[in-house]
Amino acid sequence: MPVTELSYIGLLSSDRDGWASILSEIVGMQRIPDAQPRTDYYRMDERDYRIFVETSETDHLGVVGWGVNSMEALDALSERIAAAGVVVDEGAADLIAQRGARAIRCFTDPEGYKVELAYAPPATEAPFASGRPISGFKTGELGMGHVVLHCAKYRENVSFYHKVLGFRISDYIVWADADATFMRCNPRHHSLALLNESLGMESGALNHIMFEMKSLADVGRAYDLVLDRKYPIIMTLGQHSNDKATSFYFVAPGGVGIEIGWNGVTIDNESEWQVAKYDSTKLWGHRMD
Ligand SMILES: [Fe+2]
């Protein structure tokens, strides 16, 4: 598979301080303030960063960064994308330096989301220092977590990620007015889910980002902190039907959903995996009222 992981996410926000409280004090990331002008970087593991938040007048998703593990993979994938009729730009030198990457390719997916492909092995040897005491994030070969995006051109965008970028389909969930496809690029059940315009959200909307903890206690303590600080809850603690993760969801600046989870399944034997279609996202909990 050419894309190997969800490598990083860039956010634009009018409330960098709000993000700082959530990402470092609640989620437990390490904040690297002002590493670039008006931008905070956040570490979750041995990587230089996994999230960056740049000051902006409006709140929205800046870029989704997908990782590849060689220059050859980067070039091969870029050729496939270009052959599909999507313009691929070589990242400028200052962007490559900003990202701490060896090389970057930039394009816009059929829906209009900005995407970067990055070959960016870790550059720092400084150990990860969590923002609060946690057992840590489940990352490594599984990447930083998952991202879920709404699409007006839902089928077209699913086809692009599946057929051009090489993501594999894990399963589908169709519920209420929502139709979602869950896709993987490594053993994590899904690094990307795309869904139609639904649940009151339109094209361009980042439904949520998921971070997976190494222990249920880390999720529980984050839940306590979210309740104590009265952040709006999107869904209470519950368990998903498809990836079996136990998680909860709350609202970050700009209406972005944050899911903090534990124990999602990994697909270690590709040949045995059966693609299923579910009619509910949950086994229990995940209440919205
Ligand atoms: Fe999720």
PDB file of C-alpha atoms and ligand atoms in Angstrom:
ATOM      1  CA  MET A   1       0.000   0.000   0.000  1.00  0.00           C
ATOM      2  CA  PRO A   2       1.578   3.278  -0.989  1.00  0.00           C
ATOM      3  CA  VAL A   3       0.062   5.478   1.725  1.00  0.00           C
ATOM      4  CA  THR A   4       1.202   4.068   5.044  1.00  0.00           C
ATOM      5  CA  GLU A   5      -0.361   6.319   7.657  1.00  0.00           C
ATOM      6  CA  LEU A   6      -2.321   9.384   8.669  1.00  0.00           C
ATOM      7  CA  SER A   7       0.770  11.426   9.451  1.00  0.00           C
ATOM      8  CA  TYR A   8      -0.452  14.883  10.497  1.00  0.00           C
ATOM      9  CA  ILE A   9      -3.376  17.288  10.459  1.00  0.00           C
ATOM     10  CA  GLY A  10      -3.159  21.062  10.122  1.00  0.00           C
ATOM     11  CA  LEU A  11      -5.951  23.198  11.537  1.00  0.00           C
ATOM     12  CA  LEU A  12      -6.721  26.878  11.072  1.00  0.00           C
ATOM     13  CA  SER A  13      -8.327  28.488  14.076  1.00  0.00           C
ATOM     14  CA  SER A  14      -9.340  31.792  15.623  1.00  0.00           C
ATOM     15  CA  ASP A  15      -8.860  30.149  19.032  1.00  0.00           C
ATOM     16  CA  ARG A  16      -5.344  28.764  19.335  1.00  0.00           C
ATOM     17  CA  ASP A  17      -5.521  29.015  23.125  1.00  0.00           C
ATOM     18  CA  GLY A  18      -8.702  26.941  23.111  1.00  0.00           C
ATOM     19  CA  TRP A  19      -6.951  24.259  21.098  1.00  0.00           C
ATOM     20  CA  ALA A  20      -3.948  24.429  23.431  1.00  0.00           C
ATOM     21  CA  SER A  21      -6.152  23.651  26.450  1.00  0.00           C
ATOM     22  CA  ILE A  22      -7.833  20.756  24.700  1.00  0.00           C
ATOM     23  CA  LEU A  23      -4.849  19.149  23.016  1.00  0.00           C
ATOM     24  CA  SER A  24      -2.331  19.437  25.830  1.00  0.00           C
ATOM     25  CA  GLU A  25      -4.386  19.527  29.030  1.00  0.00           C
ATOM     26  CA  ILE A  26      -7.191  17.136  28.072  1.00  0.00           C
ATOM     27  CA  VAL A  27      -5.903  14.938  25.257  1.00  0.00           C
ATOM     28  CA  GLY A  28      -2.370  14.913  26.706  1.00  0.00           C
ATOM     29  CA  MET A  29      -0.247  16.059  23.762  1.00  0.00           C
ATOM     30  CA  GLN A  30       2.991  17.977  24.069  1.00  0.00           C
ATOM     31  CA  ARG A  31       2.605  21.560  22.913  1.00  0.00           C
ATOM     32  CA  ILE A  32       5.476  23.173  21.026  1.00  0.00           C
ATOM     33  CA  PRO A  33       4.349  26.808  21.018  1.00  0.00           C
ATOM     34  CA  ASP A  34       5.198  29.189  18.183  1.00  0.00           C
ATOM     35  CA  ALA A  35       7.538  26.765  16.444  1.00  0.00           C
ATOM     36  CA  GLN A  36       6.560  28.696  13.330  1.00  0.00           C
ATOM     37  CA  PRO A  37       5.014  32.187  13.327  1.00  0.00           C
ATOM     38  CA  ARG A  38       1.470  32.051  14.747  1.00  0.00           C
ATOM     39  CA  THR A  39       1.486  28.264  14.763  1.00  0.00           C
ATOM     40  CA  ASP A  40       1.497  25.763  17.634  1.00  0.00           C
ATOM     41  CA  TYR A  41       2.710  22.242  17.017  1.00  0.00           C
ATOM     42  CA  TYR A  42       1.662  19.209  19.065  1.00  0.00           C
ATOM     43  CA  ARG A  43       3.498  15.949  19.574  1.00  0.00           C
ATOM     44  CA  MET A  44       1.930  12.578  20.379  1.00  0.00           C
ATOM     45  CA  ASP A  45       4.923  10.300  19.953  1.00  0.00           C
ATOM     46  CA  GLU A  46       8.422  10.227  18.489  1.00  0.00           C
ATOM     47  CA  ARG A  47       7.336  12.338  15.513  1.00  0.00           C
ATOM     48  CA  ASP A  48       8.193  16.033  15.489  1.00  0.00           C
ATOM     49  CA  TYR A  49       4.459  16.831  15.492  1.00  0.00           C
ATOM     50  CA  ARG A  50       1.111  15.288  14.622  1.00  0.00           C
ATOM     51  CA  ILE A  51      -1.152  18.353  14.795  1.00  0.00           C
ATOM     52  CA  PHE A  52      -0.492  21.984  14.090  1.00  0.00           C
ATOM     53  CA  VAL A  53      -2.845  24.868  14.711  1.00  0.00           C
ATOM     54  CA  GLU A  54      -2.321  28.090  12.813  1.00  0.00           C
ATOM     55  CA  THR A  55      -3.974  31.382  13.709  1.00  0.00           C
ATOM     56  CA  SER A  56      -6.722  32.323  11.288  1.00  0.00           C
ATOM     57  CA  GLU A  57      -9.834  34.488  11.272  1.00  0.00           C
ATOM     58  CA  THR A  58     -11.998  31.465  10.595  1.00  0.00           C
ATOM     59  CA  ASP A  59     -11.937  27.910  11.899  1.00  0.00           C
ATOM     60  CA  HIS A  60     -11.492  25.094   9.442  1.00  0.00           C
ATOM     61  CA  LEU A  61      -9.414  22.159   8.376  1.00  0.00           C
ATOM     62  CA  GLY A  62      -6.143  23.285   6.811  1.00  0.00           C
ATOM     63  CA  VAL A  63      -4.597  20.112   5.484  1.00  0.00           C
ATOM     64  CA  VAL A  64      -4.545  16.357   5.960  1.00  0.00           C
ATOM     65  CA  GLY A  65      -1.052  14.878   5.716  1.00  0.00           C
ATOM     66  CA  TRP A  66      -0.686  11.255   4.614  1.00  0.00           C
ATOM     67  CA  GLY A  67       2.650   9.549   5.072  1.00  0.00           C
ATOM     68  CA  VAL A  68       4.604   7.335   2.705  1.00  0.00           C
ATOM     69  CA  ASN A  69       7.749   5.451   3.635  1.00  0.00           C
ATOM     70  CA  SER A  70      10.047   6.165   0.719  1.00  0.00           C
ATOM     71  CA  MET A  71      10.790   8.648  -2.036  1.00  0.00           C
ATOM     72  CA  GLU A  72       9.943   5.925  -4.541  1.00  0.00           C
ATOM     73  CA  ALA A  73       6.472   5.536  -3.028  1.00  0.00           C
ATOM     74  CA  LEU A  74       5.991   9.310  -3.077  1.00  0.00           C
ATOM     75  CA  ASP A  75       6.889   9.503  -6.781  1.00  0.00           C
ATOM     76  CA  ALA A  76       4.811   6.461  -7.750  1.00  0.00           C
ATOM     77  CA  LEU A  77       1.766   7.740  -5.924  1.00  0.00           C
ATOM     78  CA  SER A  78       2.151  11.236  -7.383  1.00  0.00           C
ATOM     79  CA  GLU A  79       2.159   9.716 -10.864  1.00  0.00           C
ATOM     80  CA  ARG A  80      -1.040   7.777 -10.148  1.00  0.00           C
ATOM     81  CA  ILE A  81      -2.753  10.915  -8.834  1.00  0.00           C
ATOM     82  CA  ALA A  82      -1.673  12.966 -11.845  1.00  0.00           C
ATOM     83  CA  ALA A  83      -2.839  10.163 -14.182  1.00  0.00           C
ATOM     84  CA  ALA A  84      -6.257  10.441 -12.522  1.00  0.00           C
ATOM     85  CA  GLY A  85      -6.401  14.056 -13.660  1.00  0.00           C
ATOM     86  CA  VAL A  86      -5.576  15.705 -10.334  1.00  0.00           C
ATOM     87  CA  VAL A  87      -2.889  18.387 -10.340  1.00  0.00           C
ATOM     88  CA  VAL A  88      -0.003  17.458  -8.036  1.00  0.00           C
ATOM     89  CA  ASP A  89       2.448  20.162  -6.935  1.00  0.00           C
ATOM     90  CA  GLU A  90       5.899  19.608  -5.583  1.00  0.00           C
ATOM     91  CA  GLY A  91       6.054  21.239  -2.165  1.00  0.00           C
ATOM     92  CA  ALA A  92       8.076  24.460  -2.133  1.00  0.00           C
ATOM     93  CA  ALA A  93      11.321  24.438  -0.171  1.00  0.00           C
ATOM     94  CA  ASP A  94       9.878  26.542   2.658  1.00  0.00           C
ATOM     95  CA  LEU A  95       6.876  24.202   2.997  1.00  0.00           C
ATOM     96  CA  ILE A  96       9.149  21.158   3.108  1.00  0.00           C
ATOM     97  CA  ALA A  97      11.227  22.873   5.787  1.00  0.00           C
ATOM     98  CA  GLN A  98       8.095  23.866   7.720  1.00  0.00           C
ATOM     99  CA  ARG A  99       6.842  20.292   7.670  1.00  0.00           C
ATOM    100  CA  GLY A 100      10.257  18.902   8.597  1.00  0.00           C
ATOM    101  CA  ALA A 101       9.913  16.520   5.660  1.00  0.00           C
ATOM    102  CA  ARG A 102      12.352  15.133   3.111  1.00  0.00           C
ATOM    103  CA  ALA A 103       9.752  15.724   0.388  1.00  0.00           C
ATOM    104  CA  ILE A 104       6.112  16.754   0.026  1.00  0.00           C
ATOM    105  CA  ARG A 105       3.531  16.592  -2.719  1.00  0.00           C
ATOM    106  CA  CYS A 106       0.404  18.755  -2.525  1.00  0.00           C
ATOM    107  CA  PHE A 107      -2.968  18.311  -4.195  1.00  0.00           C
ATOM    108  CA  THR A 108      -6.667  18.853  -3.660  1.00  0.00           C
ATOM    109  CA  ASP A 109      -8.904  15.794  -3.547  1.00  0.00           C
ATOM    110  CA  PRO A 110     -12.047  15.651  -5.753  1.00  0.00           C
ATOM    111  CA  GLU A 111     -14.090  17.084  -2.887  1.00  0.00           C
ATOM    112  CA  GLY A 112     -11.785  20.062  -2.412  1.00  0.00           C
ATOM    113  CA  TYR A 113      -9.924  19.003   0.728  1.00  0.00           C
ATOM    114  CA  LYS A 114      -6.264  19.988   0.780  1.00  0.00           C
ATOM    115  CA  VAL A 115      -4.002  16.979   0.996  1.00  0.00           C
ATOM    116  CA  GLU A 116      -0.275  16.551   1.415  1.00  0.00           C
ATOM    117  CA  LEU A 117       1.709  13.404   0.833  1.00  0.00           C
ATOM    118  CA  ALA A 118       4.798  13.481   2.965  1.00  0.00           C
ATOM    119  CA  TYR A 119       7.949  11.479   3.232  1.00  0.00           C
ATOM    120  CA  ALA A 120       8.947  12.668   6.674  1.00  0.00           C
ATOM    121  CA  PRO A 121      10.885  10.311   8.917  1.00  0.00           C
ATOM    122  CA  PRO A 122      11.229  11.653  12.483  1.00  0.00           C
ATOM    123  CA  ALA A 123      13.888  14.326  12.740  1.00  0.00           C
ATOM    124  CA  THR A 124      14.023  14.915  16.481  1.00  0.00           C
ATOM    125  CA  GLU A 125      15.535  12.674  19.106  1.00  0.00           C
ATOM    126  CA  ALA A 126      13.842  14.517  21.963  1.00  0.00           C
ATOM    127  CA  PRO A 127      11.549  12.117  23.836  1.00  0.00           C
ATOM    128  CA  PHE A 128       7.806  12.784  23.807  1.00  0.00           C
ATOM    129  CA  ALA A 129       6.715  14.550  27.018  1.00  0.00           C
ATOM    130  CA  SER A 130       2.938  14.358  27.480  1.00  0.00           C
ATOM    131  CA  GLY A 131       0.914  17.401  28.480  1.00  0.00           C
ATOM    132  CA  ARG A 132      -0.688  15.448  31.343  1.00  0.00           C
ATOM    133  CA  PRO A 133       0.092  12.039  32.835  1.00  0.00           C
ATOM    134  CA  ILE A 134      -1.087   9.431  30.307  1.00  0.00           C
ATOM    135  CA  SER A 135       0.047   5.976  29.303  1.00  0.00           C
ATOM    136  CA  GLY A 136       0.406   7.310  25.764  1.00  0.00           C
ATOM    137  CA  PHE A 137      -1.055   7.256  22.280  1.00  0.00           C
ATOM    138  CA  LYS A 138      -1.420   4.198  20.103  1.00  0.00           C
ATOM    139  CA  THR A 139       0.425   5.335  16.984  1.00  0.00           C
ATOM    140  CA  GLY A 140       3.532   3.723  15.449  1.00  0.00           C
ATOM    141  CA  GLU A 141       2.666   1.813  12.267  1.00  0.00           C
ATOM    142  CA  LEU A 142      -1.008   2.718  12.845  1.00  0.00           C
ATOM    143  CA  GLY A 143      -0.441   6.442  12.310  1.00  0.00           C
ATOM    144  CA  MET A 144      -1.852   9.235  14.446  1.00  0.00           C
ATOM    145  CA  GLY A 145      -5.522   8.163  14.518  1.00  0.00           C
ATOM    146  CA  HIS A 146      -8.323   8.824  12.081  1.00  0.00           C
ATOM    147  CA  VAL A 147     -10.077  11.682  10.374  1.00  0.00           C
ATOM    148  CA  VAL A 148     -13.696  11.821   9.191  1.00  0.00           C
ATOM    149  CA  LEU A 149     -14.774  14.220   6.439  1.00  0.00           C
ATOM    150  CA  HIS A 150     -18.117  15.176   4.895  1.00  0.00           C
ATOM    151  CA  CYS A 151     -18.378  15.132   1.112  1.00  0.00           C
ATOM    152  CA  ALA A 152     -20.903  16.396  -1.437  1.00  0.00           C
ATOM    153  CA  LYS A 153     -19.136  14.216  -4.022  1.00  0.00           C
ATOM    154  CA  TYR A 154     -19.166  11.318  -1.605  1.00  0.00           C
ATOM    155  CA  ARG A 155     -18.977   8.373  -4.040  1.00  0.00           C
ATOM    156  CA  GLU A 156     -16.413  10.121  -6.239  1.00  0.00           C
ATOM    157  CA  ASN A 157     -14.169  10.899  -3.291  1.00  0.00           C
ATOM    158  CA  VAL A 158     -14.420   7.369  -1.887  1.00  0.00           C
ATOM    159  CA  SER A 159     -13.446   6.042  -5.296  1.00  0.00           C
ATOM    160  CA  PHE A 160     -10.465   8.425  -5.451  1.00  0.00           C
ATOM    161  CA  TYR A 161      -9.046   7.339  -2.092  1.00  0.00           C
ATOM    162  CA  HIS A 162      -9.771   3.676  -2.807  1.00  0.00           C
ATOM    163  CA  LYS A 163      -8.736   3.316  -6.427  1.00  0.00           C
ATOM    164  CA  VAL A 164      -6.093   6.018  -6.813  1.00  0.00           C
ATOM    165  CA  LEU A 165      -4.513   6.314  -3.364  1.00  0.00           C
ATOM    166  CA  GLY A 166      -4.925   2.615  -2.605  1.00  0.00           C
ATOM    167  CA  PHE A 167      -6.937   2.762   0.623  1.00  0.00           C
ATOM    168  CA  ARG A 168      -8.793  -0.461   1.405  1.00  0.00           C
ATOM    169  CA  ILE A 169     -12.468  -0.500   2.313  1.00  0.00           C
ATOM    170  CA  SER A 170     -13.009  -1.812   5.862  1.00  0.00           C
ATOM    171  CA  ASP A 171     -16.798  -1.458   6.069  1.00  0.00           C
ATOM    172  CA  TYR A 172     -19.791   0.828   5.721  1.00  0.00           C
ATOM    173  CA  ILE A 173     -22.281   2.299   8.168  1.00  0.00           C
ATOM    174  CA  VAL A 174     -25.570   3.726   6.958  1.00  0.00           C
ATOM    175  CA  TRP A 175     -27.731   5.362   9.604  1.00  0.00           C
ATOM    176  CA  ALA A 176     -30.146   8.310   9.884  1.00  0.00           C
ATOM    177  CA  ASP A 177     -29.312  10.472   6.829  1.00  0.00           C
ATOM    178  CA  ALA A 178     -25.658   9.426   6.910  1.00  0.00           C
ATOM    179  CA  ASP A 179     -23.797   7.072   4.591  1.00  0.00           C
ATOM    180  CA  ALA A 180     -20.186   6.422   5.646  1.00  0.00           C
ATOM    181  CA  THR A 181     -17.296   4.434   4.175  1.00  0.00           C
ATOM    182  CA  PHE A 182     -14.423   3.439   6.479  1.00  0.00           C
ATOM    183  CA  MET A 183     -11.002   3.028   4.878  1.00  0.00           C
ATOM    184  CA  ARG A 184      -7.593   1.831   5.994  1.00  0.00           C
ATOM    185  CA  CYS A 185      -4.003   2.282   4.843  1.00  0.00           C
ATOM    186  CA  ASN A 186      -2.391   0.148   7.581  1.00  0.00           C
ATOM    187  CA  PRO A 187      -3.763  -2.321  10.178  1.00  0.00           C
ATOM    188  CA  ARG A 188      -5.779   0.404  11.963  1.00  0.00           C
ATOM    189  CA  HIS A 189      -9.423  -0.335  11.086  1.00  0.00           C
ATOM    190  CA  HIS A 190      -9.780   3.097   9.542  1.00  0.00           C
ATOM    191  CA  SER A 191      -7.494   6.067   9.165  1.00  0.00           C
ATOM    192  CA  LEU A 192     -10.066   7.827   6.995  1.00  0.00           C
ATOM    193  CA  ALA A 193     -13.846   7.775   6.869  1.00  0.00           C
ATOM    194  CA  LEU A 194     -15.798   9.733   4.293  1.00  0.00           C
ATOM    195  CA  LEU A 195     -19.493  10.412   4.548  1.00  0.00           C
ATOM    196  CA  ASN A 196     -22.098  12.274   2.618  1.00  0.00           C
ATOM    197  CA  GLU A 197     -23.428  15.689   3.562  1.00  0.00           C
ATOM    198  CA  SER A 198     -25.479  14.613   6.562  1.00  0.00           C
ATOM    199  CA  LEU A 199     -25.974  15.018  10.299  1.00  0.00           C
ATOM    200  CA  GLY A 200     -26.314  18.762   9.677  1.00  0.00           C
ATOM    201  CA  MET A 201     -22.802  18.987   8.200  1.00  0.00           C
ATOM    202  CA  GLU A 202     -21.828  19.980   4.678  1.00  0.00           C
ATOM    203  CA  SER A 203     -18.909  19.622   2.325  1.00  0.00           C
ATOM    204  CA  GLY A 204     -15.720  21.028   3.843  1.00  0.00           C
ATOM    205  CA  ALA A 205     -16.746  20.015   7.344  1.00  0.00           C
ATOM    206  CA  LEU A 206     -14.296  18.071   9.451  1.00  0.00           C
ATOM    207  CA  ASN A 207     -16.642  15.755  11.360  1.00  0.00           C
ATOM    208  CA  HIS A 208     -14.006  14.623  13.832  1.00  0.00           C
ATOM    209  CA  ILE A 209     -10.445  13.585  14.519  1.00  0.00           C
ATOM    210  CA  MET A 210      -9.827  10.481  16.643  1.00  0.00           C
ATOM    211  CA  PHE A 211      -6.887   9.918  18.951  1.00  0.00           C
ATOM    212  CA  GLU A 212      -6.420   6.449  20.383  1.00  0.00           C
ATOM    213  CA  MET A 213      -5.030   5.996  23.884  1.00  0.00           C
ATOM    214  CA  LYS A 214      -3.065   3.016  25.141  1.00  0.00           C
ATOM    215  CA  SER A 215      -5.353   2.572  28.158  1.00  0.00           C
ATOM    216  CA  LEU A 216      -9.046   2.889  28.971  1.00  0.00           C
ATOM    217  CA  ALA A 217      -8.041   4.888  32.065  1.00  0.00           C
ATOM    218  CA  ASP A 218      -6.596   7.587  29.791  1.00  0.00           C
ATOM    219  CA  VAL A 219      -9.970   7.828  28.031  1.00  0.00           C
ATOM    220  CA  GLY A 220     -11.841   7.894  31.354  1.00  0.00           C
ATOM    221  CA  ARG A 221      -9.656  10.642  32.808  1.00  0.00           C
ATOM    222  CA  ALA A 222     -10.065  12.725  29.649  1.00  0.00           C
ATOM    223  CA  TYR A 223     -13.837  12.201  29.935  1.00  0.00           C
ATOM    224  CA  ASP A 224     -13.747  13.458  33.541  1.00  0.00           C
ATOM    225  CA  LEU A 225     -11.775  16.544  32.473  1.00  0.00           C
ATOM    226  CA  VAL A 226     -14.179  17.293  29.600  1.00  0.00           C
ATOM    227  CA  LEU A 227     -17.138  17.010  31.984  1.00  0.00           C
ATOM    228  CA  ASP A 228     -15.402  19.090  34.686  1.00  0.00           C
ATOM    229  CA  ARG A 229     -14.600  21.860  32.224  1.00  0.00           C
ATOM    230  CA  LYS A 230     -18.056  21.657  30.661  1.00  0.00           C
ATOM    231  CA  TYR A 231     -17.015  21.217  27.043  1.00  0.00           C
ATOM    232  CA  PRO A 232     -20.077  20.270  24.992  1.00  0.00           C
ATOM    233  CA  ILE A 233     -20.343  16.491  24.639  1.00  0.00           C
ATOM    234  CA  ILE A 234     -21.265  15.207  21.170  1.00  0.00           C
ATOM    235  CA  MET A 235     -21.558  11.570  22.218  1.00  0.00           C
ATOM    236  CA  THR A 236     -21.198  10.032  25.672  1.00  0.00           C
ATOM    237  CA  LEU A 237     -18.897   7.111  26.365  1.00  0.00           C
ATOM    238  CA  GLY A 238     -19.818   4.165  24.168  1.00  0.00           C
ATOM    239  CA  GLN A 239     -18.526   1.463  21.849  1.00  0.00           C
ATOM    240  CA  HIS A 240     -18.541   1.482  18.060  1.00  0.00           C
ATOM    241  CA  SER A 241     -20.176  -1.299  16.050  1.00  0.00           C
ATOM    242  CA  ASN A 242     -17.474  -1.580  13.395  1.00  0.00           C
ATOM    243  CA  ASP A 243     -14.023  -0.941  14.876  1.00  0.00           C
ATOM    244  CA  LYS A 244     -15.173  -1.861  18.412  1.00  0.00           C
ATOM    245  CA  ALA A 245     -13.374   1.190  19.862  1.00  0.00           C
ATOM    246  CA  THR A 246     -14.609   2.503  23.214  1.00  0.00           C
ATOM    247  CA  SER A 247     -14.686   6.285  23.006  1.00  0.00           C
ATOM    248  CA  PHE A 248     -16.456   9.578  23.576  1.00  0.00           C
ATOM    249  CA  TYR A 249     -16.773  12.733  21.480  1.00  0.00           C
ATOM    250  CA  PHE A 250     -16.701  16.403  22.430  1.00  0.00           C
ATOM    251  CA  VAL A 251     -16.603  19.764  20.680  1.00  0.00           C
ATOM    252  CA  ALA A 252     -13.368  21.661  20.028  1.00  0.00           C
ATOM    253  CA  PRO A 253     -13.089  25.213  18.617  1.00  0.00           C
ATOM    254  CA  GLY A 254     -14.789  25.711  15.281  1.00  0.00           C
ATOM    255  CA  GLY A 255     -17.234  22.895  15.977  1.00  0.00           C
ATOM    256  CA  VAL A 256     -14.607  20.239  15.246  1.00  0.00           C
ATOM    257  CA  GLY A 257     -15.377  16.939  16.937  1.00  0.00           C
ATOM    258  CA  ILE A 258     -12.665  15.249  18.962  1.00  0.00           C
ATOM    259  CA  GLU A 259     -12.983  11.527  19.642  1.00  0.00           C
ATOM    260  CA  ILE A 260     -10.803  10.000  22.333  1.00  0.00           C
ATOM    261  CA  GLY A 261     -10.823   6.226  22.124  1.00  0.00           C
ATOM    262  CA  TRP A 262      -9.253   2.938  23.118  1.00  0.00           C
ATOM    263  CA  ASN A 263      -8.926  -0.582  21.819  1.00  0.00           C
ATOM    264  CA  GLY A 264     -10.038  -0.237  18.212  1.00  0.00           C
ATOM    265  CA  VAL A 265      -9.532  -3.409  16.188  1.00  0.00           C
ATOM    266  CA  THR A 266      -6.591  -3.841  13.873  1.00  0.00           C
ATOM    267  CA  ILE A 267      -6.865  -5.804  10.646  1.00  0.00           C
ATOM    268  CA  ASP A 268      -3.794  -7.981  10.745  1.00  0.00           C
ATOM    269  CA  ASN A 269      -4.909 -10.648   8.305  1.00  0.00           C
ATOM    270  CA  GLU A 270      -6.124  -8.966   5.138  1.00  0.00           C
ATOM    271  CA  SER A 271      -7.335 -12.194   3.532  1.00  0.00           C
ATOM    272  CA  GLU A 272      -9.703 -13.001   6.414  1.00  0.00           C
ATOM    273  CA  TRP A 273     -11.365  -9.573   6.649  1.00  0.00           C
ATOM    274  CA  GLN A 274     -15.007  -9.443   5.596  1.00  0.00           C
ATOM    275  CA  VAL A 275     -16.395  -6.083   4.471  1.00  0.00           C
ATOM    276  CA  ALA A 276     -19.642  -5.544   6.389  1.00  0.00           C
ATOM    277  CA  LYS A 277     -22.415  -2.983   6.261  1.00  0.00           C
ATOM    278  CA  TYR A 278     -23.831  -1.780   9.586  1.00  0.00           C
ATOM    279  CA  ASP A 279     -26.988   0.164  10.297  1.00  0.00           C
ATOM    280  CA  SER A 280     -25.768   1.671  13.558  1.00  0.00           C
ATOM    281  CA  THR A 281     -22.504   3.249  14.684  1.00  0.00           C
ATOM    282  CA  LYS A 282     -22.718   1.882  18.215  1.00  0.00           C
ATOM    283  CA  LEU A 283     -22.989  -1.256  20.323  1.00  0.00           C
ATOM    284  CA  TRP A 284     -23.804   0.675  23.498  1.00  0.00           C
ATOM    285  CA  GLY A 285     -23.602   4.238  24.853  1.00  0.00           C
ATOM    286  CA  HIS A 286     -22.598   7.075  22.475  1.00  0.00           C
ATOM    287  CA  ARG A 287     -25.763   8.884  23.487  1.00  0.00           C
ATOM    288  CA  MET A 288     -26.377  12.244  21.887  1.00  0.00           C
ATOM    289  CA  ASP A 289     -29.074  13.615  24.187  1.00  0.00           C
TER     290      ASP A 289
HETATM  291 FE    FE B   1     -14.303   8.064  14.812  1.00  0.00          FE
END
